[in-house]
mmCIF file of C-alpha atoms in Angstrom:
data_model
loop_
_atom_site.group_PDB
_atom_site.id
_atom_site.type_symbol
_atom_site.label_atom_id
_atom_site.label_comp_id
_atom_site.label_asym_id
_atom_site.label_seq_id
_atom_site.Cartn_x
_atom_site.Cartn_y
_atom_site.Cartn_z
ATOM 1 C CA MET A 1 0.580 0.144 0.439
ATOM 2 C CA THR A 2 1.624 3.864 -0.859
ATOM 3 C CA THR A 3 1.127 5.954 1.499
ATOM 4 C CA THR A 4 0.908 9.178 -0.192
ATOM 5 C CA LEU A 5 0.924 13.084 1.149
ATOM 6 C CA SER A 6 -2.029 14.903 0.720
ATOM 7 C CA ARG A 7 -3.568 19.175 2.042
ATOM 8 C CA PRO A 8 -5.614 18.878 5.167
ATOM 9 C CA PRO A 9 -8.969 18.838 4.043
ATOM 10 C CA ALA A 10 -10.715 21.846 3.401
ATOM 11 C CA ASP A 11 -12.996 22.568 6.139
ATOM 12 C CA THR A 12 -10.212 21.311 9.171
ATOM 13 C CA LYS A 13 -9.996 24.699 11.615
ATOM 14 C CA VAL A 14 -5.982 24.899 12.114
ATOM 15 C CA PRO A 15 -6.635 28.763 12.858
ATOM 16 C CA ALA A 16 -8.530 27.604 15.175
ATOM 17 C CA ALA A 17 -6.375 26.826 17.498
ATOM 18 C CA GLU A 18 -4.166 29.991 16.431
ATOM 19 C CA SER A 19 -7.860 32.294 17.536
ATOM 20 C CA ASP A 20 -8.056 31.024 21.130
ATOM 21 C CA ARG A 21 -4.711 31.772 22.278
ATOM 22 C CA SER A 22 -5.186 34.560 20.794
ATOM 23 C CA LYS A 23 -7.892 35.469 22.795
ATOM 24 C CA ALA A 24 -6.790 33.851 25.925
ATOM 25 C CA GLU A 25 -4.282 36.531 25.135
ATOM 26 C CA ASN A 26 -6.213 39.401 25.058
ATOM 27 C CA ARG A 27 -8.858 38.129 28.348
ATOM 28 C CA LEU A 28 -5.308 38.629 30.465
ATOM 29 C CA GLY A 29 -4.559 41.024 29.091
ATOM 30 C CA GLN A 30 -7.333 43.209 29.847
ATOM 31 C CA LYS A 31 -7.121 41.327 33.043
ATOM 32 C CA LEU A 32 -4.154 43.335 34.090
ATOM 33 C CA VAL A 33 -4.691 46.429 32.636
ATOM 34 C CA ALA A 34 -7.867 46.213 34.579
ATOM 35 C CA PRO A 35 -6.828 47.789 38.148
ATOM 36 C CA ALA A 36 -5.291 50.830 36.417
ATOM 37 C CA VAL A 37 -7.748 52.251 34.060
ATOM 38 C CA VAL A 38 -10.303 51.563 37.692
ATOM 39 C CA LEU A 39 -7.369 53.981 39.447
ATOM 40 C CA MET A 40 -6.938 55.752 36.168
ATOM 41 C CA LEU A 41 -11.173 56.604 36.019
ATOM 42 C CA LEU A 42 -11.120 56.896 40.224
ATOM 43 C CA VAL A 43 -8.724 59.568 39.933
ATOM 44 C CA THR A 44 -10.024 61.362 36.578
ATOM 45 C CA ALA A 45 -14.025 60.932 36.232
ATOM 46 C CA TYR A 46 -14.600 63.553 38.246
ATOM 47 C CA PRO A 47 -12.501 66.646 36.954
ATOM 48 C CA MET A 48 -14.138 64.792 33.053
ATOM 49 C CA MET A 49 -17.915 64.835 34.636
ATOM 50 C CA GLN A 50 -17.028 68.588 35.721
ATOM 51 C CA ALA A 51 -15.789 69.831 32.772
ATOM 52 C CA LEU A 52 -18.971 68.401 30.827
ATOM 53 C CA TYR A 53 -20.951 69.802 33.362
ATOM 54 C CA LEU A 54 -18.597 73.271 33.030
ATOM 55 C CA SER A 55 -18.854 72.899 29.512
ATOM 56 C CA LEU A 56 -22.978 73.151 29.034
ATOM 57 C CA PHE A 57 -23.202 76.578 30.559
ATOM 58 C CA ASN A 58 -22.311 80.233 29.383
ATOM 59 C CA TYR A 59 -20.209 80.543 33.003
ATOM 60 C CA ARG A 60 -17.906 83.519 33.479
ATOM 61 C CA LEU A 61 -15.222 82.868 36.551
ATOM 62 C CA THR A 62 -16.623 86.791 37.199
ATOM 63 C CA ALA A 63 -19.350 86.636 37.277
ATOM 64 C CA PRO A 64 -21.438 82.791 38.594
ATOM 65 C CA ASP A 65 -24.391 85.230 38.564
ATOM 66 C CA ASP A 66 -24.609 85.369 35.380
ATOM 67 C CA ARG A 67 -23.877 81.655 34.876
ATOM 68 C CA GLU A 68 -27.317 80.257 31.920
ATOM 69 C CA PHE A 69 -27.016 76.784 30.534
ATOM 70 C CA VAL A 70 -26.873 76.653 27.136
ATOM 71 C CA GLY A 71 -27.281 72.962 26.446
ATOM 72 C CA LEU A 72 -24.418 72.443 23.181
ATOM 73 C CA GLY A 73 -24.327 76.382 22.486
ATOM 74 C CA ASN A 74 -20.658 76.023 23.282
ATOM 75 C CA TYR A 75 -19.686 73.151 21.200
ATOM 76 C CA GLY A 76 -21.279 75.293 17.983
ATOM 77 C CA THR A 77 -19.706 78.009 18.522
ATOM 78 C CA VAL A 78 -16.026 76.318 19.179
ATOM 79 C CA LEU A 79 -16.733 74.092 16.338
ATOM 80 C CA THR A 80 -17.629 77.113 13.955
ATOM 81 C CA ASP A 81 -14.145 79.394 15.025
ATOM 82 C CA SER A 82 -11.680 79.383 11.831
ATOM 83 C CA LEU A 83 -9.578 79.810 15.381
ATOM 84 C CA PHE A 84 -10.351 76.537 17.293
ATOM 85 C CA TRP A 85 -9.384 74.944 13.374
ATOM 86 C CA GLN A 86 -6.362 76.780 12.824
ATOM 87 C CA ASP A 87 -4.635 75.390 15.958
ATOM 88 C CA MET A 88 -6.148 72.286 15.444
ATOM 89 C CA TRP A 89 -4.576 73.009 12.114
ATOM 90 C CA ASN A 90 -0.831 73.904 13.913
ATOM 91 C CA THR A 91 -1.555 70.851 16.805
ATOM 92 C CA VAL A 92 -1.834 68.790 13.750
ATOM 93 C CA LEU A 93 1.684 69.338 11.793
ATOM 94 C CA ILE A 94 3.281 70.024 15.078
ATOM 95 C CA MET A 95 2.054 66.188 16.087
ATOM 96 C CA VAL A 96 3.057 64.836 12.573
ATOM 97 C CA VAL A 97 6.540 66.571 11.605
ATOM 98 C CA THR A 98 8.076 65.970 15.343
ATOM 99 C CA VAL A 99 6.161 62.913 14.914
ATOM 100 C CA ALA A 100 7.737 61.336 12.401
ATOM 101 C CA VAL A 101 11.909 63.721 12.425
ATOM 102 C CA GLU A 102 11.527 61.249 15.981
ATOM 103 C CA LEU A 103 10.730 58.118 13.972
ATOM 104 C CA VAL A 104 13.748 57.928 11.646
ATOM 105 C CA ILE A 105 16.453 59.746 14.593
ATOM 106 C CA GLY A 106 15.085 57.880 17.300
ATOM 107 C CA PHE A 107 15.142 54.537 14.878
ATOM 108 C CA ALA A 108 19.153 55.425 14.118
ATOM 109 C CA PHE A 109 19.987 56.385 17.831
ATOM 110 C CA ALA A 110 18.596 53.296 19.296
ATOM 111 C CA MET A 111 20.762 51.103 16.660
ATOM 112 C CA VAL A 112 23.821 53.012 17.737
ATOM 113 C CA MET A 113 22.860 51.878 21.397
ATOM 114 C CA HIS A 114 22.278 49.038 20.199
ATOM 115 C CA ARG A 115 25.436 47.456 18.798
ATOM 116 C CA VAL A 116 28.018 50.191 20.247
ATOM 117 C CA ILE A 117 30.649 48.512 21.419
ATOM 118 C CA PHE A 118 32.453 50.515 23.555
ATOM 119 C CA ALA A 119 31.896 53.208 25.912
ATOM 120 C CA ARG A 120 27.834 51.513 25.342
ATOM 121 C CA GLY A 121 26.784 52.948 29.080
ATOM 122 C CA VAL A 122 27.756 56.178 28.542
ATOM 123 C CA ILE A 123 26.156 57.032 25.108
ATOM 124 C CA ARG A 124 23.132 55.949 26.312
ATOM 125 C CA THR A 125 23.374 58.549 29.754
ATOM 126 C CA SER A 126 24.215 61.621 26.257
ATOM 127 C CA ILE A 127 21.156 60.319 23.863
ATOM 128 C CA LEU A 128 18.586 60.249 26.865
ATOM 129 C CA ILE A 129 19.965 63.303 28.542
ATOM 130 C CA PRO A 130 17.832 65.689 26.559
ATOM 131 C CA TYR A 131 14.728 63.058 28.047
ATOM 132 C CA GLY A 132 15.983 64.311 31.567
ATOM 133 C CA ILE A 133 15.959 68.362 30.808
ATOM 134 C CA ILE A 134 12.057 69.719 32.093
ATOM 135 C CA THR A 135 10.165 70.975 29.254
ATOM 136 C CA VAL A 136 9.667 74.208 29.969
ATOM 137 C CA VAL A 137 13.868 74.580 30.548
ATOM 138 C CA SER A 138 14.602 72.912 27.022
ATOM 139 C CA ALA A 139 11.719 75.722 25.201
ATOM 140 C CA PHE A 140 13.689 78.117 27.102
ATOM 141 C CA ALA A 141 16.854 76.825 25.985
ATOM 142 C CA TRP A 142 16.042 76.939 22.547
ATOM 143 C CA GLN A 143 13.947 80.168 22.667
ATOM 144 C CA PHE A 144 17.763 81.557 23.959
ATOM 145 C CA ALA A 145 19.214 79.744 20.629
ATOM 146 C CA PHE A 146 17.190 81.118 18.115
ATOM 147 C CA SER A 147 15.987 84.894 19.415
ATOM 148 C CA LEU A 148 17.568 87.693 17.663
ATOM 149 C CA ASN A 149 19.991 89.680 19.525
ATOM 150 C CA ASN A 150 21.246 87.160 21.323
ATOM 151 C CA GLY A 151 21.027 83.934 20.116
ATOM 152 C CA PHE A 152 23.470 81.140 18.044
ATOM 153 C CA VAL A 153 21.736 79.708 15.933
ATOM 154 C CA ASN A 154 22.026 83.168 13.374
ATOM 155 C CA SER A 155 25.402 82.351 13.045
ATOM 156 C CA TRP A 156 25.229 79.181 12.490
ATOM 157 C CA VAL A 157 23.468 78.618 9.817
ATOM 158 C CA PRO A 158 25.548 80.090 6.963
ATOM 159 C CA PHE A 159 22.613 80.634 5.561
ATOM 160 C CA ILE A 160 20.358 82.407 7.463
ATOM 161 C CA GLU A 161 21.171 86.402 8.378
ATOM 162 C CA ASP A 162 22.469 87.208 11.266
ATOM 163 C CA ASN A 163 19.059 89.887 11.663
ATOM 164 C CA PHE A 164 16.767 87.104 11.090
ATOM 165 C CA ASN A 165 13.640 87.339 13.747
ATOM 166 C CA TRP A 166 12.344 83.391 14.211
ATOM 167 C CA PHE A 167 9.642 84.520 15.898
ATOM 168 C CA GLY A 168 8.373 87.467 13.859
ATOM 169 C CA ASP A 169 6.420 85.396 11.373
ATOM 170 C CA HIS A 170 4.569 82.487 11.425
ATOM 171 C CA TRP A 171 6.643 79.795 9.783
ATOM 172 C CA PRO A 172 10.348 80.334 11.151
ATOM 173 C CA ALA A 173 8.453 80.632 14.634
ATOM 174 C CA MET A 174 7.089 76.885 13.880
ATOM 175 C CA PHE A 175 9.902 75.089 12.542
ATOM 176 C CA ALA A 176 12.224 76.698 16.253
ATOM 177 C CA ILE A 177 8.980 75.152 17.669
ATOM 178 C CA MET A 178 8.636 71.768 16.515
ATOM 179 C CA VAL A 179 13.165 71.999 16.771
ATOM 180 C CA SER A 180 12.491 72.524 20.385
ATOM 181 C CA GLU A 181 10.338 69.456 20.459
ATOM 182 C CA ILE A 182 12.101 67.302 18.227
ATOM 183 C CA TRP A 183 15.231 67.407 20.205
ATOM 184 C CA LYS A 184 13.805 67.490 23.829
ATOM 185 C CA THR A 185 12.037 63.702 23.474
ATOM 186 C CA THR A 186 13.840 62.255 20.118
ATOM 187 C CA PRO A 187 15.559 60.362 23.412
ATOM 188 C CA PHE A 188 12.662 58.360 24.520
ATOM 189 C CA MET A 189 11.264 57.332 21.175
ATOM 190 C CA ALA A 190 15.315 56.293 20.769
ATOM 191 C CA LEU A 191 14.429 54.298 24.149
ATOM 192 C CA LEU A 192 11.050 53.027 23.165
ATOM 193 C CA LEU A 193 12.541 51.331 20.058
ATOM 194 C CA LEU A 194 15.972 49.944 21.880
ATOM 195 C CA ALA A 195 13.394 48.111 24.065
ATOM 196 C CA GLY A 196 11.528 47.131 20.370
ATOM 197 C CA LEU A 197 15.056 46.184 18.814
ATOM 198 C CA SER A 198 16.950 43.953 21.564
ATOM 199 C CA GLN A 199 13.775 41.749 21.073
ATOM 200 C CA VAL A 200 14.819 41.005 17.070
ATOM 201 C CA SER A 201 16.507 37.646 16.620
ATOM 202 C CA GLU A 202 20.360 37.580 16.436
ATOM 203 C CA ASP A 203 19.859 34.255 14.476
ATOM 204 C CA MET A 204 17.167 35.696 12.071
ATOM 205 C CA LEU A 205 19.736 38.825 11.496
ATOM 206 C CA GLU A 206 22.593 36.335 10.399
ATOM 207 C CA ALA A 207 20.403 34.012 8.447
ATOM 208 C CA ALA A 208 19.954 36.540 6.830
ATOM 209 C CA LYS A 209 22.941 37.718 6.148
ATOM 210 C CA VAL A 210 23.861 34.008 4.693
ATOM 211 C CA ASP A 211 21.177 34.162 2.106
ATOM 212 C CA GLY A 212 22.733 37.218 0.939
ATOM 213 C CA ALA A 213 20.430 39.911 2.497
ATOM 214 C CA THR A 214 22.167 43.583 2.258
ATOM 215 C CA TRP A 215 21.572 45.763 5.003
ATOM 216 C CA TRP A 216 18.808 47.385 3.264
ATOM 217 C CA GLN A 217 17.395 43.903 2.990
ATOM 218 C CA ARG A 218 17.723 42.555 6.789
ATOM 219 C CA LEU A 219 16.535 45.970 7.959
ATOM 220 C CA TRP A 220 13.477 45.733 5.924
ATOM 221 C CA LYS A 221 12.906 42.230 5.897
ATOM 222 C CA VAL A 222 13.409 41.592 9.138
ATOM 223 C CA ILE A 223 14.176 44.009 12.096
ATOM 224 C CA LEU A 224 11.582 46.474 11.051
ATOM 225 C CA PRO A 225 8.837 43.532 10.309
ATOM 226 C CA ASN A 226 9.264 42.432 14.315
ATOM 227 C CA MET A 227 9.369 45.630 15.729
ATOM 228 C CA ARG A 228 5.796 46.752 14.531
ATOM 229 C CA ALA A 229 4.310 46.197 18.061
ATOM 230 C CA ALA A 230 7.589 48.698 19.397
ATOM 231 C CA ILE A 231 6.795 51.000 17.163
ATOM 232 C CA MET A 232 2.960 51.408 16.851
ATOM 233 C CA VAL A 233 3.685 51.880 20.864
ATOM 234 C CA ALA A 234 6.357 54.143 20.162
ATOM 235 C CA VAL A 235 4.498 56.272 18.125
ATOM 236 C CA LEU A 236 1.241 56.239 19.874
ATOM 237 C CA PHE A 237 2.999 57.754 22.743
ATOM 238 C CA ARG A 238 4.323 60.662 21.206
ATOM 239 C CA ALA A 239 1.248 60.948 18.456
ATOM 240 C CA LEU A 240 -0.736 62.340 21.507
ATOM 241 C CA ASP A 241 2.060 63.404 24.009
ATOM 242 C CA ALA A 242 2.944 65.888 20.385
ATOM 243 C CA TYR A 243 -0.750 66.323 20.626
ATOM 244 C CA ARG A 244 -1.172 67.857 23.589
ATOM 245 C CA ILE A 245 2.425 70.461 23.188
ATOM 246 C CA PHE A 246 1.710 73.602 25.753
ATOM 247 C CA ASP A 247 5.043 74.291 27.605
ATOM 248 C CA ASN A 248 7.122 75.050 23.955
ATOM 249 C CA ILE A 249 4.201 76.846 23.077
ATOM 250 C CA PHE A 250 3.829 79.526 25.758
ATOM 251 C CA VAL A 251 7.752 79.962 26.508
ATOM 252 C CA MET A 252 9.205 80.379 23.038
ATOM 253 C CA THR A 253 5.807 82.775 21.378
ATOM 254 C CA ARG A 254 2.794 82.420 23.998
ATOM 255 C CA GLY A 255 1.035 82.006 20.694
ATOM 256 C CA ALA A 256 2.148 84.734 18.406
ATOM 257 C CA GLN A 257 2.333 84.090 14.892
ATOM 258 C CA GLU A 258 -0.628 82.670 14.799
ATOM 259 C CA THR A 259 1.416 79.242 16.530
ATOM 260 C CA GLU A 260 -0.734 78.532 19.054
ATOM 261 C CA SER A 261 -2.633 74.722 19.311
ATOM 262 C CA VAL A 262 -5.431 73.311 20.846
ATOM 263 C CA SER A 263 -3.767 72.728 24.636
ATOM 264 C CA PHE A 264 -3.069 76.994 24.248
ATOM 265 C CA LEU A 265 -6.040 77.871 23.342
ATOM 266 C CA THR A 266 -8.039 75.284 26.302
ATOM 267 C CA TYR A 267 -5.322 77.686 28.476
ATOM 268 C CA ARG A 268 -6.494 81.480 27.391
ATOM 269 C CA GLN A 269 -9.814 80.210 27.730
ATOM 270 C CA VAL A 270 -9.821 79.452 31.681
ATOM 271 C CA ILE A 271 -7.471 80.852 32.910
ATOM 272 C CA GLU A 272 -6.346 84.343 30.711
ATOM 273 C CA GLN A 273 -10.386 84.995 29.701
ATOM 274 C CA VAL A 274 -11.963 82.669 32.819
ATOM 275 C CA GLN A 275 -14.637 81.298 30.401
ATOM 276 C CA LEU A 276 -15.103 78.438 31.575
ATOM 277 C CA GLY A 277 -18.459 76.997 29.140
ATOM 278 C CA VAL A 278 -16.421 77.658 26.488
ATOM 279 C CA GLY A 279 -12.672 76.249 28.333
ATOM 280 C CA SER A 280 -14.584 73.437 29.219
ATOM 281 C CA ALA A 281 -16.456 72.749 25.912
ATOM 282 C CA LEU A 282 -12.969 72.934 24.765
ATOM 283 C CA SER A 283 -10.794 70.127 26.871
ATOM 284 C CA VAL A 284 -13.276 67.460 25.514
ATOM 285 C CA LEU A 285 -12.964 68.632 22.694
ATOM 286 C CA LEU A 286 -9.398 67.677 23.378
ATOM 287 C CA PHE A 287 -10.023 64.775 25.158
ATOM 288 C CA LEU A 288 -12.059 63.236 22.458
ATOM 289 C CA SER A 289 -10.073 63.709 19.672
ATOM 290 C CA VAL A 290 -6.688 62.519 21.440
ATOM 291 C CA LEU A 291 -9.074 59.284 22.370
ATOM 292 C CA LEU A 292 -9.664 59.218 18.785
ATOM 293 C CA LEU A 293 -6.477 59.569 17.135
ATOM 294 C CA ALA A 294 -5.539 56.970 19.771
ATOM 295 C CA TRP A 295 -7.607 54.634 18.131
ATOM 296 C CA LEU A 296 -6.428 55.478 14.744
ATOM 297 C CA ILE A 297 -3.284 54.771 15.401
ATOM 298 C CA ILE A 298 -3.673 51.579 16.823
ATOM 299 C CA LYS A 299 -6.535 50.320 14.462
ATOM 300 C CA LEU A 300 -3.971 51.559 11.451
ATOM 301 C CA PHE A 301 -0.620 49.017 13.187
ATOM 302 C CA ARG A 302 -3.541 46.160 13.893
ATOM 303 C CA VAL A 303 -4.219 46.019 9.632
ATOM 304 C CA ASP A 304 0.122 46.327 9.557
ATOM 305 C CA LEU A 305 0.121 43.134 11.703
ATOM 306 C CA ALA A 306 -2.592 41.511 10.525
ATOM 307 C CA GLN A 307 -1.516 41.669 6.981
ATOM 308 C CA ALA A 308 1.995 41.066 8.153
ATOM 309 C CA ARG A 309 0.741 37.828 9.384
ATOM 310 C CA GLY A 310 -1.421 37.117 6.646
ATOM 311 C CA GLU A 311 1.638 37.317 4.213
ATOM 312 C CA GLY A 312 3.906 35.036 6.797
#
């Protein structure tokens, strides 16, 4: 009797075990995260509900007796104001540019920290120093660097005039803000990517090298695909942080030259103009947009991971 090899029947449920395992891992992850979520809700639930409540009123702190219920009127005021959309554009632009640049530079730093042989501790510490500096302090330092009167950037850049005012126009001011943000937070991106890079199997890299793969091929076909989860975490954390940018703008421009972010606009409404109703509506919209941004990033990377598994 001759024995032959055959494919499994079409109705064979091979993926079932993988599916059950994925569900079990998801349930375990939810159980591990649950205590932190509950604690976070206990701390933030009251401020969130209070902001939602105040957003339904036309309420100025200097005239508490004139408080008037307006329902969703504050949201209509915000969403139909061109200033809000200008600030939203600034916020999204800063987030996209800074995170993209930080991802590239941070990956290069992660590769250096991962592969360096001599003085590894000194090099890693040196790369991470900017992230240890308080954001306000680094913002003041970069404001000084770009200053017209006593800054050094103009003298360092050959194609820039000595009397060029970086904070005198919209785009130069935005560039200065983004540079300060990139310098401060790139080490954090590098640290997250380093954790993912350390998980890439050296055996896989060696096998690809033996097969004749070049460095670029090993990077695109082995290293990056196996770092997708780490890249997702790094992009998610930094995108949410950059989306809420406030300190750099507050210190460097105070929102002048149309450099406001949504967070700075919220600050001006609540703190400077004591408009608690409109300010609370801005806070709620900012919170909802952060949730939407997080969902979009996770969804995007989940689709990418699913496609990668399907190709594998």
